[in-house]
mmCIF file with all atom_site columns, C-alpha atoms in Angstrom:
data_model
loop_
_atom_site.group_PDB
_atom_site.id
_atom_site.type_symbol
_atom_site.label_atom_id
_atom_site.label_alt_id
_atom_site.label_comp_id
_atom_site.label_asym_id
_atom_site.label_entity_id
_atom_site.label_seq_id
_atom_site.pdbx_PDB_ins_code
_atom_site.Cartn_x
_atom_site.Cartn_y
_atom_site.Cartn_z
_atom_site.occupancy
_atom_site.B_iso_or_equiv
_atom_site.pdbx_formal_charge
_atom_site.auth_seq_id
_atom_site.auth_comp_id
_atom_site.auth_asym_id
_atom_site.auth_atom_id
_atom_site.pdbx_PDB_model_num
ATOM 1   C CA . MET A 1 1   ? 106.472 -21.661 -59.921 1.00 50.00 ? 1   MET A CA 1
ATOM 2   C CA . LYS A 1 2   ? 103.461 -23.712 -58.802 1.00 50.00 ? 2   LYS A CA 1
ATOM 3   C CA . PRO A 1 3   ? 105.341 -27.035 -59.067 1.00 47.00 ? 3   PRO A CA 1
ATOM 4   C CA . LEU A 1 4   ? 108.056 -25.600 -56.821 1.00 43.00 ? 4   LEU A CA 1
ATOM 5   C CA . VAL A 1 5   ? 105.513 -24.533 -54.194 1.00 40.00 ? 5   VAL A CA 1
ATOM 6   C CA . PHE A 1 6   ? 103.809 -27.924 -54.384 1.00 42.00 ? 6   PHE A CA 1
ATOM 7   C CA . ALA A 1 7   ? 107.133 -29.756 -54.024 1.00 42.00 ? 7   ALA A CA 1
ATOM 8   C CA . ALA A 1 8   ? 108.089 -27.651 -50.997 1.00 44.00 ? 8   ALA A CA 1
ATOM 9   C CA . ALA A 1 9   ? 104.717 -28.287 -49.371 1.00 43.00 ? 9   ALA A CA 1
ATOM 10  C CA . ALA A 1 10  ? 105.000 -32.022 -50.018 1.00 41.00 ? 10  ALA A CA 1
ATOM 11  C CA . LEU A 1 11  ? 108.473 -32.141 -48.455 1.00 40.00 ? 11  LEU A CA 1
ATOM 12  C CA . ALA A 1 12  ? 107.290 -30.234 -45.396 1.00 42.00 ? 12  ALA A CA 1
ATOM 13  C CA . LEU A 1 13  ? 104.348 -32.585 -44.962 1.00 39.00 ? 13  LEU A CA 1
ATOM 14  C CA . ALA A 1 14  ? 106.536 -35.662 -45.341 1.00 40.00 ? 14  ALA A CA 1
ATOM 15  C CA . ALA A 1 15  ? 108.960 -34.339 -42.719 1.00 42.00 ? 15  ALA A CA 1
ATOM 16  C CA . ALA A 1 16  ? 106.114 -33.742 -40.257 1.00 42.00 ? 16  ALA A CA 1
ATOM 17  C CA . LEU A 1 17  ? 104.458 -37.153 -40.642 1.00 42.00 ? 17  LEU A CA 1
ATOM 18  C CA . PRO A 1 18  ? 106.824 -39.232 -38.451 1.00 53.00 ? 18  PRO A CA 1
ATOM 19  C CA . ALA A 1 19  ? 106.503 -36.786 -35.548 1.00 57.00 ? 19  ALA A CA 1
ATOM 20  C CA . GLN A 1 20  ? 102.745 -36.602 -35.898 1.00 65.00 ? 20  GLN A CA 1
ATOM 21  C CA . ALA A 1 21  ? 102.479 -40.377 -36.255 1.00 74.00 ? 21  ALA A CA 1
ATOM 22  C CA . SER A 1 22  ? 104.539 -40.881 -33.111 1.00 88.00 ? 22  SER A CA 1
ATOM 23  C CA . GLU A 1 23  ? 102.469 -38.414 -31.139 1.00 90.00 ? 23  GLU A CA 1
ATOM 24  C CA . GLU A 1 24  ? 99.395  -40.289 -32.333 1.00 92.00 ? 24  GLU A CA 1
ATOM 25  C CA . LEU A 1 25  ? 100.954 -43.531 -31.033 1.00 95.00 ? 25  LEU A CA 1
ATOM 26  C CA . ALA A 1 26  ? 101.523 -41.832 -27.663 1.00 95.00 ? 26  ALA A CA 1
ATOM 27  C CA . LYS A 1 27  ? 97.833  -40.973 -27.592 1.00 95.00 ? 27  LYS A CA 1
ATOM 28  C CA . LYS A 1 28  ? 96.787  -44.423 -28.830 1.00 95.00 ? 28  LYS A CA 1
ATOM 29  C CA . TYR A 1 29  ? 98.648  -46.193 -26.020 1.00 96.00 ? 29  TYR A CA 1
ATOM 30  C CA . ALA A 1 30  ? 97.643  -43.606 -23.361 1.00 95.00 ? 30  ALA A CA 1
ATOM 31  C CA . CYS A 1 31  ? 101.225 -42.422 -22.766 1.00 96.00 ? 31  CYS A CA 1
ATOM 32  C CA . VAL A 1 32  ? 99.829  -38.890 -22.640 1.00 95.00 ? 32  VAL A CA 1
ATOM 33  C CA . ALA A 1 33  ? 97.945  -39.769 -19.469 1.00 96.00 ? 33  ALA A CA 1
ATOM 34  C CA . CYS A 1 34  ? 101.264 -39.386 -17.611 1.00 95.00 ? 34  CYS A CA 1
ATOM 35  C CA . HIS A 1 35  ? 103.569 -37.527 -20.023 1.00 96.00 ? 35  HIS A CA 1
ATOM 36  C CA . VAL A 1 36  ? 103.511 -34.241 -21.935 1.00 96.00 ? 36  VAL A CA 1
ATOM 37  C CA . VAL A 1 37  ? 105.725 -33.393 -24.887 1.00 95.00 ? 37  VAL A CA 1
ATOM 38  C CA . LYS A 1 38  ? 107.122 -30.198 -23.329 1.00 95.00 ? 38  LYS A CA 1
ATOM 39  C CA . GLY A 1 39  ? 106.479 -28.415 -20.091 1.00 93.00 ? 39  GLY A CA 1
ATOM 40  C CA . ALA A 1 40  ? 106.335 -29.262 -16.438 1.00 92.00 ? 40  ALA A CA 1
ATOM 41  C CA . LYS A 1 41  ? 106.478 -32.838 -15.228 1.00 90.00 ? 41  LYS A CA 1
ATOM 42  C CA . THR A 1 42  ? 103.032 -34.310 -14.694 1.00 92.00 ? 42  THR A CA 1
ATOM 43  C CA . VAL A 1 43  ? 102.957 -37.876 -13.363 1.00 94.00 ? 43  VAL A CA 1
ATOM 44  C CA . GLY A 1 44  ? 105.980 -38.744 -15.483 1.00 95.00 ? 44  GLY A CA 1
ATOM 45  C CA . PRO A 1 45  ? 108.626 -36.574 -17.085 1.00 96.00 ? 45  PRO A CA 1
ATOM 46  C CA . ALA A 1 46  ? 108.028 -34.453 -20.174 1.00 97.00 ? 46  ALA A CA 1
ATOM 47  C CA . TYR A 1 47  ? 109.393 -36.069 -23.324 1.00 97.00 ? 47  TYR A CA 1
ATOM 48  C CA . ALA A 1 48  ? 111.691 -33.081 -23.888 1.00 97.00 ? 48  ALA A CA 1
ATOM 49  C CA . ASP A 1 49  ? 113.263 -33.741 -20.466 1.00 97.00 ? 49  ASP A CA 1
ATOM 50  C CA . VAL A 1 50  ? 113.742 -37.418 -21.309 1.00 97.00 ? 50  VAL A CA 1
ATOM 51  C CA . ALA A 1 51  ? 115.412 -36.492 -24.600 1.00 97.00 ? 51  ALA A CA 1
ATOM 52  C CA . LYS A 1 52  ? 117.703 -34.053 -22.802 1.00 97.00 ? 52  LYS A CA 1
ATOM 53  C CA . LYS A 1 53  ? 118.649 -36.561 -20.088 1.00 97.00 ? 53  LYS A CA 1
ATOM 54  C CA . TYR A 1 54  ? 119.560 -39.289 -22.583 1.00 97.00 ? 54  TYR A CA 1
ATOM 55  C CA . ALA A 1 55  ? 121.134 -37.055 -25.260 1.00 96.00 ? 55  ALA A CA 1
ATOM 56  C CA . GLY A 1 56  ? 124.439 -38.442 -26.463 1.00 95.00 ? 56  GLY A CA 1
ATOM 57  C CA . GLN A 1 57  ? 124.069 -41.822 -24.773 1.00 96.00 ? 57  GLN A CA 1
ATOM 58  C CA . LYS A 1 58  ? 124.738 -44.545 -27.333 1.00 95.00 ? 58  LYS A CA 1
ATOM 59  C CA . ASP A 1 59  ? 122.508 -47.073 -25.600 1.00 97.00 ? 59  ASP A CA 1
ATOM 60  C CA . ALA A 1 60  ? 119.663 -44.649 -24.831 1.00 98.00 ? 60  ALA A CA 1
ATOM 61  C CA . GLU A 1 61  ? 117.245 -46.160 -27.330 1.00 97.00 ? 61  GLU A CA 1
ATOM 62  C CA . ALA A 1 62  ? 117.756 -49.719 -26.057 1.00 97.00 ? 62  ALA A CA 1
ATOM 63  C CA . LYS A 1 63  ? 117.494 -48.588 -22.409 1.00 96.00 ? 63  LYS A CA 1
ATOM 64  C CA . LEU A 1 64  ? 114.254 -46.735 -23.019 1.00 97.00 ? 64  LEU A CA 1
ATOM 65  C CA . VAL A 1 65  ? 112.687 -49.498 -25.115 1.00 97.00 ? 65  VAL A CA 1
ATOM 66  C CA . GLU A 1 66  ? 113.302 -51.878 -22.221 1.00 97.00 ? 66  GLU A CA 1
ATOM 67  C CA . LYS A 1 67  ? 111.977 -49.333 -19.687 1.00 96.00 ? 67  LYS A CA 1
ATOM 68  C CA . VAL A 1 68  ? 108.776 -48.811 -21.688 1.00 97.00 ? 68  VAL A CA 1
ATOM 69  C CA . LYS A 1 69  ? 108.218 -52.557 -22.122 1.00 97.00 ? 69  LYS A CA 1
ATOM 70  C CA . LYS A 1 70  ? 109.057 -53.606 -18.530 1.00 97.00 ? 70  LYS A CA 1
ATOM 71  C CA . GLY A 1 71  ? 108.210 -50.463 -16.576 1.00 96.00 ? 71  GLY A CA 1
ATOM 72  C CA . GLY A 1 72  ? 110.235 -49.286 -13.618 1.00 91.00 ? 72  GLY A CA 1
ATOM 73  C CA . THR A 1 73  ? 110.755 -46.705 -10.894 1.00 92.00 ? 73  THR A CA 1
ATOM 74  C CA . GLY A 1 74  ? 113.428 -44.514 -9.399  1.00 91.00 ? 74  GLY A CA 1
ATOM 75  C CA . VAL A 1 75  ? 114.847 -42.668 -12.411 1.00 90.00 ? 75  VAL A CA 1
ATOM 76  C CA . TRP A 1 76  ? 112.347 -39.783 -12.307 1.00 92.00 ? 76  TRP A CA 1
ATOM 77  C CA . GLY A 1 77  ? 111.020 -40.242 -8.794  1.00 90.00 ? 77  GLY A CA 1
ATOM 78  C CA . GLN A 1 78  ? 109.147 -42.908 -6.914  1.00 92.00 ? 78  GLN A CA 1
ATOM 79  C CA . VAL A 1 79  ? 105.994 -43.026 -9.044  1.00 92.00 ? 79  VAL A CA 1
ATOM 80  C CA . PRO A 1 80  ? 106.318 -46.272 -11.017 1.00 94.00 ? 80  PRO A CA 1
ATOM 81  C CA . MET A 1 81  ? 105.940 -46.453 -14.756 1.00 95.00 ? 81  MET A CA 1
ATOM 82  C CA . PRO A 1 82  ? 103.753 -49.476 -15.456 1.00 95.00 ? 82  PRO A CA 1
ATOM 83  C CA . PRO A 1 83  ? 104.948 -52.071 -17.943 1.00 97.00 ? 83  PRO A CA 1
ATOM 84  C CA . ASN A 1 84  ? 103.667 -51.786 -21.486 1.00 96.00 ? 84  ASN A CA 1
ATOM 85  C CA . ALA A 1 85  ? 104.213 -55.368 -22.587 1.00 95.00 ? 85  ALA A CA 1
ATOM 86  C CA . ALA A 1 86  ? 101.127 -55.361 -24.823 1.00 96.00 ? 86  ALA A CA 1
ATOM 87  C CA . VAL A 1 87  ? 102.460 -52.522 -27.006 1.00 96.00 ? 87  VAL A CA 1
ATOM 88  C CA . PRO A 1 88  ? 104.059 -54.007 -30.138 1.00 96.00 ? 88  PRO A CA 1
ATOM 89  C CA . ASP A 1 89  ? 107.863 -53.763 -30.181 1.00 96.00 ? 89  ASP A CA 1
ATOM 90  C CA . ALA A 1 90  ? 107.853 -51.791 -33.445 1.00 96.00 ? 90  ALA A CA 1
ATOM 91  C CA . ASP A 1 91  ? 105.542 -49.183 -31.912 1.00 96.00 ? 91  ASP A CA 1
ATOM 92  C CA . VAL A 1 92  ? 107.687 -48.943 -28.770 1.00 96.00 ? 92  VAL A CA 1
ATOM 93  C CA . ARG A 1 93  ? 110.795 -48.369 -30.905 1.00 96.00 ? 93  ARG A CA 1
ATOM 94  C CA . THR A 1 94  ? 108.972 -45.714 -32.943 1.00 96.00 ? 94  THR A CA 1
ATOM 95  C CA . LEU A 1 95  ? 107.798 -43.973 -29.774 1.00 97.00 ? 95  LEU A CA 1
ATOM 96  C CA . VAL A 1 96  ? 111.249 -44.063 -28.175 1.00 97.00 ? 96  VAL A CA 1
ATOM 97  C CA . LYS A 1 97  ? 112.947 -42.687 -31.294 1.00 96.00 ? 97  LYS A CA 1
ATOM 98  C CA . TRP A 1 98  ? 110.384 -39.897 -31.365 1.00 97.00 ? 98  TRP A CA 1
ATOM 99  C CA . VAL A 1 99  ? 110.799 -39.120 -27.654 1.00 97.00 ? 99  VAL A CA 1
ATOM 100 C CA . LEU A 1 100 ? 114.580 -38.930 -28.076 1.00 97.00 ? 100 LEU A CA 1
ATOM 101 C CA . SER A 1 101 ? 114.117 -36.474 -30.963 1.00 95.00 ? 101 SER A CA 1
ATOM 102 C CA . VAL A 1 102 ? 111.946 -34.007 -28.998 1.00 95.00 ? 102 VAL A CA 1
ATOM 103 C CA . LYS A 1 103 ? 113.697 -30.686 -28.458 1.00 90.00 ? 103 LYS A CA 1
#
């Protein structure tokens, strides 16, 4: 019975790691200064709202990667999102995939 419990715990931990790692990236690159995961819009939209807005769009990931890298304004209001050109592309892709998975 103990091996079964250990295996279940290991699977649960492994499933949680990508989400936790992505939230840590959001903190590392100060994304959380303007965004929250869920809740009311702060400076920028909540990640859950972004995921909902882009749900089902085939090119959502590519659009958002470009938006994060180059910045922009007008989609969520007039407050501009600054460019994040210094964030490595792999980290931007990881962050965007995570944002799109938020429910």
